[in-house]
């Protein structure tokens, strides 16, 4: 089954404790991206990757890191989480060729709470 | 900058009612337009899309037409079902912006039996 998986689905942590949210896709997509969803703001892009070893900032990258060492994986790293990073996070993937109109597939989401 | 504005929710309808969710955009150029749906506890799923002016996207009884003159992409369905209860997101993207989707704030739809 074609899918994007994220782990963990739920996480409660404390300020400053490093964490990683994993994302994996089995569709051989070149493009992967992270979004955060906050009430009243919709989804905002954090980072994206056009291919292996190619990453770039989205609209809200502060406080986050990513890496793309393999095509299927795109982990999101919070080295020193703060309460304002409490949010619902979504990973997405798609075929980077002809991105205009190209569909993106979303993972189920990770609900993060930083105390 | 580029942005998407949706009508505020929640929208509450009775089963078989007609649905319209308004979406307008501000963009330099001609983006592709999308509607995504998020069912409770799940990720977003593409509902429909349109890539150029006057295109009509359709899926599962939902339709939306890309109107360049009014910069709009309103979502419609003739007869909603309880199973359509979800949050609906309008979004745009440009091919030269790394595939970034710019989302509206989402509109929650609740359909009562």
Coordinates of N, CA and C in Angstrom, one line a residue:
Chain A
X1 N 0.8 -1.2 0.0 CA 0.0 0.0 0.0 C 0.9 1.2 0.0
X2 N 0.6 2.2 -0.9 CA 1.3 3.4 -1.0 C 1.0 4.3 0.2
X3 N 2.0 4.7 0.9 CA 1.7 5.5 2.1 C 2.9 6.3 2.6
X4 N 2.6 7.3 3.4 CA 3.6 8.0 4.2 C 3.4 7.7 5.6
X5 N 4.4 7.3 6.3 CA 4.3 6.9 7.7 C 5.1 7.9 8.6
X6 N 4.6 8.2 9.7 CA 5.3 9.1 10.7 C 5.3 8.4 12.0
X7 N 6.4 8.6 12.8 CA 6.5 8.1 14.1 C 7.3 9.1 15.0
X8 N 6.8 9.3 16.2 CA 5.6 8.8 16.8 C 4.3 9.5 16.3
X9 N 3.2 9.1 16.6 CA 1.9 9.8 16.3 C 1.6 10.8 17.4
X10 N 2.0 10.5 18.6 CA 1.8 11.4 19.7 C 3.1 11.5 20.6
X11 N 3.4 12.7 21.0 CA 4.6 12.9 21.8 C 4.4 14.1 22.7
X12 N 4.7 13.8 24.0 CA 4.7 14.9 25.0 C 6.1 14.9 25.6
X13 N 6.7 16.1 25.5 CA 8.1 16.2 26.0 C 8.3 17.5 26.8
X14 N 9.5 17.8 27.2 CA 9.8 19.0 28.0 C 10.7 19.9 27.2
X15 N 10.7 21.1 27.6 CA 11.5 22.1 26.9 C 13.0 21.7 26.9
X16 N 13.6 21.8 25.8 CA 15.1 21.5 25.7 C 15.5 20.1 25.4
X17 N 14.6 19.2 25.5 CA 15.0 17.8 25.3 C 14.8 17.4 23.8
X18 N 16.0 17.1 23.2 CA 16.0 16.9 21.7 C 15.1 15.7 21.3
X19 N 14.5 15.9 20.2 CA 13.6 14.8 19.7 C 13.7 14.8 18.2
X20 N 13.3 13.6 17.7 CA 13.2 13.4 16.2 C 11.9 12.8 15.9
X21 N 11.3 13.3 14.8 CA 10.1 12.7 14.3 C 10.4 12.1 12.9
X22 N 10.2 10.8 12.8 CA 10.6 10.2 11.6 C 9.5 10.2 10.5
X23 N 9.8 10.2 9.3 CA 8.9 10.2 8.1 C 9.5 9.3 7.1
X24 N 8.7 8.4 6.6 CA 9.1 7.5 5.5 C 8.0 7.3 4.5
X25 N 8.4 7.2 3.2 CA 7.5 7.0 2.2 C 7.9 5.8 1.3
X26 N 7.0 5.1 0.8 CA 7.3 3.9 0.0 C 6.9 4.0 -1.5
X27 N 6.8 5.3 -2.0 CA 6.4 5.5 -3.3 C 7.5 6.0 -4.3
X28 N 8.7 5.9 -3.8 CA 9.9 6.4 -4.5 C 9.8 7.8 -5.0
X29 N 9.2 8.6 -4.1 CA 9.0 10.1 -4.4 C 10.3 10.8 -4.2
X30 N 10.6 11.7 -5.1 CA 11.8 12.6 -4.9 C 11.6 13.7 -3.9
X31 N 10.4 14.2 -3.9 CA 10.0 15.4 -3.1 C 9.4 15.0 -1.8
X32 N 10.0 15.6 -0.7 CA 9.4 15.4 0.7 C 9.4 16.7 1.4
X33 N 8.4 16.9 2.3 CA 8.2 18.1 3.0 C 7.6 17.9 4.4
X34 N 7.9 18.9 5.2 CA 7.3 19.0 6.6 C 6.4 20.2 6.7
X35 N 5.2 20.0 7.3 CA 4.3 21.1 7.6 C 4.0 21.1 9.0
X36 N 3.6 22.2 9.6 CA 3.0 22.3 10.9 C 1.6 22.9 10.7
X37 N 0.6 22.4 11.5 CA -0.7 22.8 11.4 C -1.1 23.4 12.8
X38 N -1.5 24.7 12.7 CA -2.0 25.4 14.0 C -3.3 26.0 13.7
X39 N -4.2 26.0 14.8 CA -5.5 26.5 14.6 C -5.6 27.9 14.0
X40 N -6.4 28.1 13.1 CA -6.6 29.4 12.4 C -5.5 29.8 11.5
X41 N -4.5 28.9 11.3 CA -3.3 29.3 10.4 C -3.2 28.3 9.3
X42 N -4.0 27.2 9.3 CA -3.8 26.2 8.2 C -2.5 25.5 8.4
X43 N -1.9 25.1 7.3 CA -0.6 24.4 7.4 C 0.5 25.3 6.8
X44 N 1.6 25.3 7.4 CA 2.7 26.1 7.0 C 3.9 25.2 6.8
X45 N 4.7 25.4 5.7 CA 5.8 24.6 5.4 C 7.0 24.9 6.2
X46 N 7.6 23.9 6.8 CA 8.8 24.0 7.6 C 10.1 23.9 6.8
X47 N 10.3 22.7 6.2 CA 11.4 22.4 5.3 C 10.9 21.5 4.2
X48 N 11.7 21.5 3.1 CA 11.4 20.6 2.0 C 12.7 20.1 1.4
X49 N 12.5 19.0 0.7 CA 13.7 18.4 0.0 C 13.3 17.9 -1.4
X50 N 14.0 18.4 -2.3 CA 13.7 18.0 -3.7 C 14.4 16.7 -4.1
X51 N 15.4 16.2 -3.3 CA 16.0 14.9 -3.6 C 17.0 14.6 -2.5
X52 N 17.6 13.5 -2.6 CA 18.6 13.1 -1.6 C 19.7 14.2 -1.5
X53 N 20.0 14.5 -0.2 CA 21.0 15.5 0.1 C 20.7 16.9 -0.4
X54 N 19.4 17.2 -0.8 CA 19.0 18.5 -1.2 C 17.8 18.9 -0.3
X55 N 18.1 19.9 0.6 CA 17.0 20.4 1.5 C 17.0 21.9 1.4
X56 N 15.8 22.5 1.8 CA 15.7 23.9 1.8 C 14.6 24.4 2.8
X57 N 14.8 25.6 3.2 CA 13.8 26.1 4.2 C 12.5 26.5 3.6
X58 N 11.4 26.2 4.4 CA 10.1 26.7 4.0 C 9.8 28.0 4.7
X59 N 8.6 28.2 5.1 CA 8.2 29.5 5.7 C 8.5 29.6 7.1
X60 N 8.6 28.5 7.9 CA 8.8 28.6 9.3 C 9.8 27.6 9.8
X61 N 11.1 27.8 9.3 CA 12.1 26.8 9.6 C 12.8 26.9 11.0
X62 N 12.6 28.1 11.7 CA 13.4 28.3 12.9 C 13.1 27.3 14.0
X63 N 14.2 26.7 14.5 CA 14.0 25.8 15.6 C 14.0 24.3 15.1
X64 N 14.0 24.1 13.8 CA 13.9 22.8 13.2 C 15.2 22.5 12.3
X65 N 15.5 21.2 12.2 CA 16.5 20.7 11.3 C 15.9 19.5 10.6
X66 N 16.4 19.2 9.4 CA 16.0 18.1 8.6 C 17.3 17.4 8.0
X67 N 17.1 16.2 7.5 CA 18.2 15.6 6.8 C 17.6 14.7 5.7
X68 N 18.2 14.5 4.6 CA 17.7 13.6 3.6 C 18.9 12.7 3.1
X69 N 19.2 11.7 3.8 CA 20.3 10.8 3.5 C 19.8 9.7 2.6
X70 N 18.6 9.4 2.7 CA 18.0 8.3 1.8 C 16.7 8.9 1.2
X71 N 16.4 8.3 0.0 CA 15.2 8.9 -0.7 C 13.9 8.7 0.1
X72 N 13.8 7.6 0.8 CA 12.5 7.3 1.5 C 12.3 8.0 2.8
X73 N 13.4 8.5 3.4 CA 13.3 9.0 4.8 C 13.6 10.5 4.9
X74 N 12.8 11.2 5.7 CA 13.0 12.6 5.9 C 12.7 13.0 7.3
X75 N 13.6 12.8 8.2 CA 13.3 13.0 9.7 C 13.3 14.5 10.0
X76 N 12.5 14.9 10.9 CA 12.4 16.3 11.4 C 13.0 16.3 12.8
X77 N 14.0 17.2 13.0 CA 14.7 17.2 14.3 C 14.5 18.5 15.0
X78 N 14.1 18.4 16.3 CA 14.0 19.6 17.1 C 15.1 19.4 18.2
X79 N 16.1 20.2 18.1 CA 17.3 20.0 18.9 C 17.0 20.6 20.3
X80 N 16.2 21.6 20.4 CA 15.9 22.2 21.7 C 14.5 22.7 21.7
X81 N 13.5 21.8 21.8 CA 12.1 22.1 21.6 C 11.7 23.2 22.7
X82 N 10.7 24.0 22.2 CA 10.2 25.1 23.1 C 8.6 24.9 23.0
X83 N 7.9 25.5 24.0 CA 6.5 25.4 23.9 C 5.8 25.9 22.7
X84 N 6.4 26.9 22.0 CA 5.8 27.4 20.8 C 5.9 26.4 19.6
X85 N 6.6 25.3 19.8 CA 6.6 24.3 18.8 C 5.5 23.2 19.0
X86 N 4.7 23.4 20.1 CA 3.6 22.5 20.2 C 2.7 22.7 19.0
X87 N 2.4 21.6 18.3 CA 1.7 21.7 17.1 C 1.4 20.3 16.6
X88 N 0.6 20.2 15.5 CA 0.4 19.0 14.7 C 1.3 19.0 13.5
X89 N 2.1 18.0 13.3 CA 3.1 18.0 12.2 C 2.7 17.0 11.2
X90 N 2.9 17.4 9.9 CA 2.6 16.5 8.8 C 3.8 16.4 7.9
X91 N 4.1 15.2 7.5 CA 5.1 15.0 6.5 C 4.3 14.7 5.2
X92 N 4.9 15.1 4.0 CA 4.3 14.9 2.7 C 5.3 14.5 1.7
X93 N 4.9 13.8 0.7 CA 5.8 13.4 -0.4 C 5.1 13.5 -1.7
X94 N 5.9 13.7 -2.8 CA 5.3 13.8 -4.1 C 6.4 13.6 -5.2
X95 N 6.0 13.5 -6.4 CA 6.9 13.4 -7.5 C 7.3 14.8 -7.9
X96 N 8.6 15.1 -7.8 CA 9.0 16.5 -8.0 C 9.0 16.9 -9.5
X97 N 8.8 16.0 -10.4 CA 8.7 16.4 -11.8 C 7.4 17.0 -12.0
X98 N 7.3 18.1 -12.7 CA 6.0 18.7 -12.9 C 5.2 19.0 -11.7
X99 N 5.9 19.7 -10.8 CA 5.2 19.9 -9.5 C 4.0 20.7 -9.6
X100 N 3.8 21.6 -10.6 CA 2.6 22.3 -10.8 C 1.5 21.3 -11.0
X101 N 0.6 21.3 -10.1 CA -0.6 20.3 -10.2 C -0.2 18.9 -9.7
X102 N 1.0 18.7 -9.4 CA 1.3 17.3 -8.9 C 0.8 17.1 -7.5
X103 N 0.3 15.9 -7.3 CA -0.3 15.7 -6.0 C 0.7 15.4 -4.9
X104 N 0.4 15.7 -3.7 CA 1.3 15.4 -2.6 C 0.5 14.5 -1.7
X105 N 1.2 13.5 -1.1 CA 0.6 12.5 -0.2 C 1.0 12.8 1.2
X106 N 0.1 12.9 2.1 CA 0.4 13.3 3.5 C 0.4 12.1 4.4
X107 N 1.3 12.2 5.4 CA 1.3 11.2 6.5 C 0.1 11.5 7.5
X108 N -0.1 10.6 8.5 CA -1.2 10.8 9.4 C -1.1 11.9 10.5
X109 N 0.1 12.4 10.6 CA 0.3 13.5 11.5 C 1.0 13.0 12.8
X110 N 1.7 13.9 13.4 CA 2.3 13.7 14.8 C 1.9 14.9 15.6
X111 N 1.2 14.6 16.7 CA 0.8 15.6 17.6 C 1.9 15.8 18.7
X112 N 2.5 16.9 18.7 CA 3.6 17.2 19.7 C 3.2 18.2 20.7
X113 N 3.5 17.9 21.9 CA 3.3 18.9 23.0 C 4.6 19.1 23.8
X114 N 5.0 20.3 23.9 CA 6.2 20.7 24.6 C 5.8 21.4 25.8
X115 N 6.2 20.8 27.0 CA 5.8 21.5 28.2 C 6.9 22.4 28.8
Chain B
X1 N 2.6 38.8 -0.2 CA 2.9 37.5 -0.7 C 1.7 36.7 -1.1
X2 N 2.0 35.5 -1.6 CA 0.9 34.7 -2.0 C 0.1 34.2 -0.8
X3 N -1.2 34.1 -0.9 CA -2.0 33.6 0.2 C -3.4 33.1 -0.3
X4 N -4.0 32.3 0.6 CA -5.3 31.7 0.3 C -6.2 32.1 1.5
X5 N -7.4 32.5 1.2 CA -8.4 32.8 2.2 C -9.7 31.9 2.0
X6 N -10.1 31.3 3.0 CA -11.3 30.5 3.0 C -12.4 31.1 3.9
X7 N -13.6 30.7 3.6 CA -14.7 31.1 4.5 C -14.5 30.4 5.9
X8 N -14.9 31.2 6.9 CA -14.7 30.6 8.2 C -15.7 29.6 8.5
X9 N -15.3 28.6 9.4 CA -16.2 27.6 9.8 C -16.6 27.8 11.3
X10 N -17.2 26.9 11.9 CA -17.7 25.6 11.3 C -18.9 25.9 10.4
X11 N -19.1 25.0 9.4 CA -20.3 25.0 8.6 C -21.1 23.8 9.0
X12 N -22.3 24.0 9.3 CA -23.2 22.9 9.8 C -24.3 22.8 8.8
X13 N -24.5 21.6 8.2 CA -25.5 21.4 7.2 C -26.3 20.1 7.5
X14 N -27.5 20.0 7.0 CA -28.3 18.8 7.1 C -27.9 17.9 5.9
X15 N -28.0 16.6 6.1 CA -27.8 15.7 5.0 C -28.6 16.0 3.8
X16 N -28.0 15.9 2.6 CA -28.6 16.2 1.3 C -28.6 17.7 1.0
X17 N -28.1 18.5 1.9 CA -28.1 20.0 1.6 C -27.0 20.3 0.6
X18 N -27.1 21.5 0.0 CA -26.1 21.9 -1.0 C -24.9 22.6 -0.2
X19 N -23.7 22.3 -0.6 CA -22.5 22.8 0.0 C -21.8 23.8 -0.9
X20 N -21.4 24.9 -0.3 CA -20.4 25.8 -0.9 C -19.4 26.2 0.1
X21 N -18.2 26.0 -0.2 CA -17.1 26.6 0.7 C -16.3 27.5 -0.2
X22 N -16.3 28.8 0.2 CA -15.6 29.8 -0.6 C -14.1 29.8 -0.4
X23 N -13.4 30.0 -1.5 CA -11.9 30.1 -1.4 C -11.5 31.1 -2.5
X24 N -10.7 32.1 -2.0 CA -10.1 33.1 -2.9 C -8.6 33.1 -2.7
X25 N -7.9 33.5 -3.7 CA -6.4 33.5 -3.5 C -5.8 34.8 -4.0
X26 N -4.6 35.1 -3.5 CA -3.8 36.2 -4.0 C -2.5 35.6 -4.4
X27 N -2.1 35.9 -5.6 CA -0.9 35.3 -6.1 C -0.4 36.1 -7.3
X28 N 0.9 36.1 -7.4 CA 1.5 36.7 -8.6 C 1.8 35.6 -9.6
X29 N 1.0 35.6 -10.7 CA 1.1 34.5 -11.7 C -0.1 33.7 -11.6
X30 N 0.1 32.4 -12.1 CA -1.0 31.5 -12.3 C -0.7 30.2 -11.6
X31 N -1.2 30.1 -10.4 CA -0.8 28.9 -9.6 C -1.7 27.7 -10.0
X32 N -1.4 26.5 -9.5 CA -2.3 25.4 -9.5 C -3.1 25.5 -8.2
X33 N -4.3 25.0 -8.3 CA -5.2 25.2 -7.1 C -5.7 23.8 -6.7
X34 N -5.8 23.6 -5.4 CA -6.2 22.3 -4.8 C -7.2 22.4 -3.7
X35 N -8.0 21.4 -3.5 CA -8.8 21.2 -2.3 C -8.3 19.9 -1.7
X36 N -7.9 20.0 -0.4 CA -7.6 18.8 0.4 C -8.6 18.6 1.5
X37 N -8.8 17.4 1.9 CA -9.8 17.1 2.9 C -9.1 16.3 4.1
X38 N -9.4 16.7 5.3 CA -8.8 16.0 6.5 C -9.9 15.5 7.3
X39 N -10.1 14.1 7.3 CA -11.0 13.5 8.2 C -10.5 13.4 9.6
X40 N -11.4 13.3 10.6 CA -10.9 13.3 12.0 C -9.8 12.3 12.2
X41 N -8.7 12.8 12.8 CA -7.6 11.9 13.2 C -6.7 11.5 12.1
X42 N -6.9 12.0 10.9 CA -6.2 11.5 9.7 C -5.4 12.7 9.1
X43 N -4.5 12.3 8.2 CA -3.8 13.3 7.4 C -4.6 13.9 6.3
X44 N -4.0 14.7 5.5 CA -4.8 15.4 4.4 C -4.8 14.5 3.2
X45 N -5.9 14.5 2.5 CA -6.0 13.7 1.2 C -6.4 14.7 0.1
X46 N -5.8 14.6 -1.0 CA -6.2 15.4 -2.1 C -7.6 15.1 -2.6
X47 N -8.4 16.1 -2.7 CA -9.8 15.9 -3.1 C -10.0 16.2 -4.6
X48 N -9.5 17.3 -5.0 CA -9.5 17.7 -6.4 C -8.5 18.8 -6.7
X49 N -8.3 19.1 -8.0 CA -7.3 20.1 -8.3 C -7.6 20.7 -9.7
X50 N -7.0 21.8 -10.0 CA -7.1 22.5 -11.3 C -5.8 23.2 -11.5
X51 N -5.3 23.1 -12.7 CA -4.0 23.6 -13.0 C -4.0 24.9 -13.9
X52 N -5.1 25.2 -14.5 CA -5.2 26.4 -15.3 C -6.6 27.0 -15.3
X53 N -6.7 28.3 -15.7 CA -8.0 29.0 -15.7 C -9.1 28.2 -16.4
X54 N -10.3 28.2 -15.8 CA -11.5 27.6 -16.3 C -11.5 26.1 -16.2
X55 N -10.4 25.5 -15.7 CA -10.4 24.1 -15.4 C -11.4 23.8 -14.3
X56 N -12.1 22.7 -14.4 CA -13.0 22.2 -13.3 C -12.4 20.9 -12.8
X57 N -12.1 20.9 -11.5 CA -11.7 19.7 -10.8 C -13.0 19.1 -10.2
X58 N -13.0 17.7 -10.2 CA -14.1 17.0 -9.6 C -13.7 15.7 -9.0
X59 N -14.4 15.3 -8.0 CA -14.1 14.0 -7.3 C -15.2 13.8 -6.3
X60 N -15.7 12.6 -6.2 CA -16.6 12.1 -5.1 C -17.8 13.1 -5.0
X61 N -18.3 13.7 -6.1 CA -19.4 14.6 -6.1 C -19.1 16.0 -5.8
X62 N -17.8 16.3 -5.5 CA -17.4 17.6 -5.2 C -16.8 18.2 -6.5
X63 N -17.0 19.6 -6.7 CA -16.5 20.2 -7.9 C -15.9 21.6 -7.5
X64 N -15.0 22.1 -8.2 CA -14.5 23.4 -8.1 C -13.9 23.9 -9.4
X65 N -14.2 25.2 -9.8 CA -13.8 25.7 -11.0 C -12.8 26.8 -10.8
X66 N -11.7 26.8 -11.5 CA -10.6 27.8 -11.4 C -11.0 29.0 -12.1
X67 N -11.3 30.1 -11.3 CA -11.8 31.4 -11.9 C -10.7 32.4 -11.8
X68 N -10.0 32.7 -12.9 CA -8.9 33.6 -12.8 C -9.5 35.0 -12.6
X69 N -10.6 35.4 -13.2 CA -11.1 36.8 -13.1 C -11.5 37.2 -11.7
X70 N -11.9 36.2 -11.0 CA -12.3 36.5 -9.6 C -11.3 35.9 -8.6
X71 N -10.2 35.3 -9.1 CA -9.2 34.6 -8.2 C -9.9 33.7 -7.2
X72 N -10.7 32.8 -7.7 CA -11.5 32.0 -6.7 C -11.5 30.5 -7.2
X73 N -11.8 29.7 -6.2 CA -11.8 28.2 -6.4 C -12.8 27.6 -5.4
X74 N -14.0 28.0 -5.5 CA -15.0 27.6 -4.6 C -15.4 26.1 -4.7
X75 N -15.5 25.5 -3.5 CA -15.8 24.0 -3.5 C -17.3 23.9 -3.4
X76 N -17.9 23.0 -4.2 CA -19.4 22.8 -4.2 C -19.7 21.3 -4.2
X77 N -20.8 20.9 -3.6 CA -21.3 19.6 -3.7 C -22.9 19.7 -3.6
X78 N -23.5 19.0 -4.5 CA -25.0 19.1 -4.6 C -25.7 18.5 -3.4
X79 N -25.2 17.5 -2.8 CA -26.0 16.8 -1.8 C -25.0 16.1 -0.8
X80 N -24.8 16.8 0.4 CA -23.7 16.3 1.3 C -24.3 15.1 2.1
X81 N -23.3 14.3 2.6 CA -23.6 13.1 3.4 C -22.9 13.3 4.7
X82 N -23.4 12.6 5.7 CA -22.7 12.6 7.0 C -21.2 12.3 6.9
X83 N -20.9 11.4 6.0 CA -19.5 11.0 5.8 C -18.6 12.1 5.2
X84 N -19.2 13.2 4.8 CA -18.4 14.3 4.3 C -17.9 15.2 5.4
X85 N -18.4 15.0 6.6 CA -17.9 15.8 7.8 C -16.4 15.7 7.9
X86 N -15.7 16.8 7.8 CA -14.3 16.9 7.8 C -13.9 18.3 7.8
X87 N -12.5 18.5 7.7 CA -12.0 19.9 7.5 C -11.5 20.0 6.1
X88 N -11.8 21.0 5.4 CA -11.5 21.2 4.0 C -10.5 22.4 3.9
X89 N -9.4 22.1 3.1 CA -8.4 23.1 2.9 C -8.2 23.4 1.5
X90 N -8.2 24.7 1.2 CA -7.9 25.2 -0.2 C -6.4 25.5 -0.2
X91 N -5.8 25.3 -1.3 CA -4.3 25.5 -1.3 C -3.9 25.8 -2.8
X92 N -2.8 26.5 -2.9 CA -2.2 26.8 -4.2 C -0.7 26.4 -4.2
X93 N -0.2 26.2 -5.4 CA 1.3 26.0 -5.5 C 1.7 26.5 -6.9
X94 N 3.0 26.8 -6.9 CA 3.7 27.2 -8.1 C 4.8 26.1 -8.4
X95 N 4.9 25.8 -9.7 CA 5.9 24.8 -10.1 C 7.3 25.2 -9.7
X96 N 7.6 26.5 -9.7 CA 9.0 27.0 -9.4 C 9.2 27.4 -8.0
X97 N 8.4 26.9 -7.1 CA 8.6 27.2 -5.7 C 8.8 25.9 -4.8
X98 N 9.4 25.0 -5.4 CA 9.8 23.8 -4.7 C 8.6 23.0 -4.3
X99 N 7.5 23.1 -5.0 CA 6.3 22.3 -4.6 C 5.6 22.7 -3.4
X100 N 6.0 23.9 -2.8 CA 5.3 24.3 -1.6 C 3.8 24.6 -1.8
X101 N 3.1 24.0 -0.9 CA 1.6 24.3 -0.9 C 1.4 25.4 0.1
X102 N 0.6 26.4 -0.4 CA 0.2 27.5 0.5 C -1.3 27.2 0.8
X103 N -1.6 27.0 2.1 CA -2.9 26.6 2.5 C -3.7 27.8 3.1
X104 N -5.0 27.7 2.9 CA -5.9 28.5 3.7 C -6.0 27.9 5.1
X105 N -6.8 28.6 5.9 CA -6.9 28.2 7.3 C -7.8 27.0 7.6
X106 N -8.5 26.5 6.6 CA -9.3 25.3 6.7 C -10.7 25.7 7.1
X107 N -11.7 24.9 6.6 CA -13.1 25.1 7.0 C -13.7 23.8 7.5
X108 N -14.2 23.8 8.7 CA -14.7 22.6 9.2 C -16.2 22.4 8.8
X109 N -16.5 21.3 8.3 CA -17.9 21.0 7.8 C -18.4 19.9 8.7
X110 N -19.6 20.1 9.2 CA -20.3 19.1 10.0 C -21.7 18.9 9.4
X111 N -21.9 17.6 9.0 CA -23.2 17.3 8.4 C -24.0 16.4 9.3
X112 N -25.2 16.9 9.6 CA -26.1 16.2 10.6 C -27.1 15.3 9.8
X113 N -27.5 14.2 10.4 CA -28.4 13.3 9.7 C -29.8 13.9 9.7

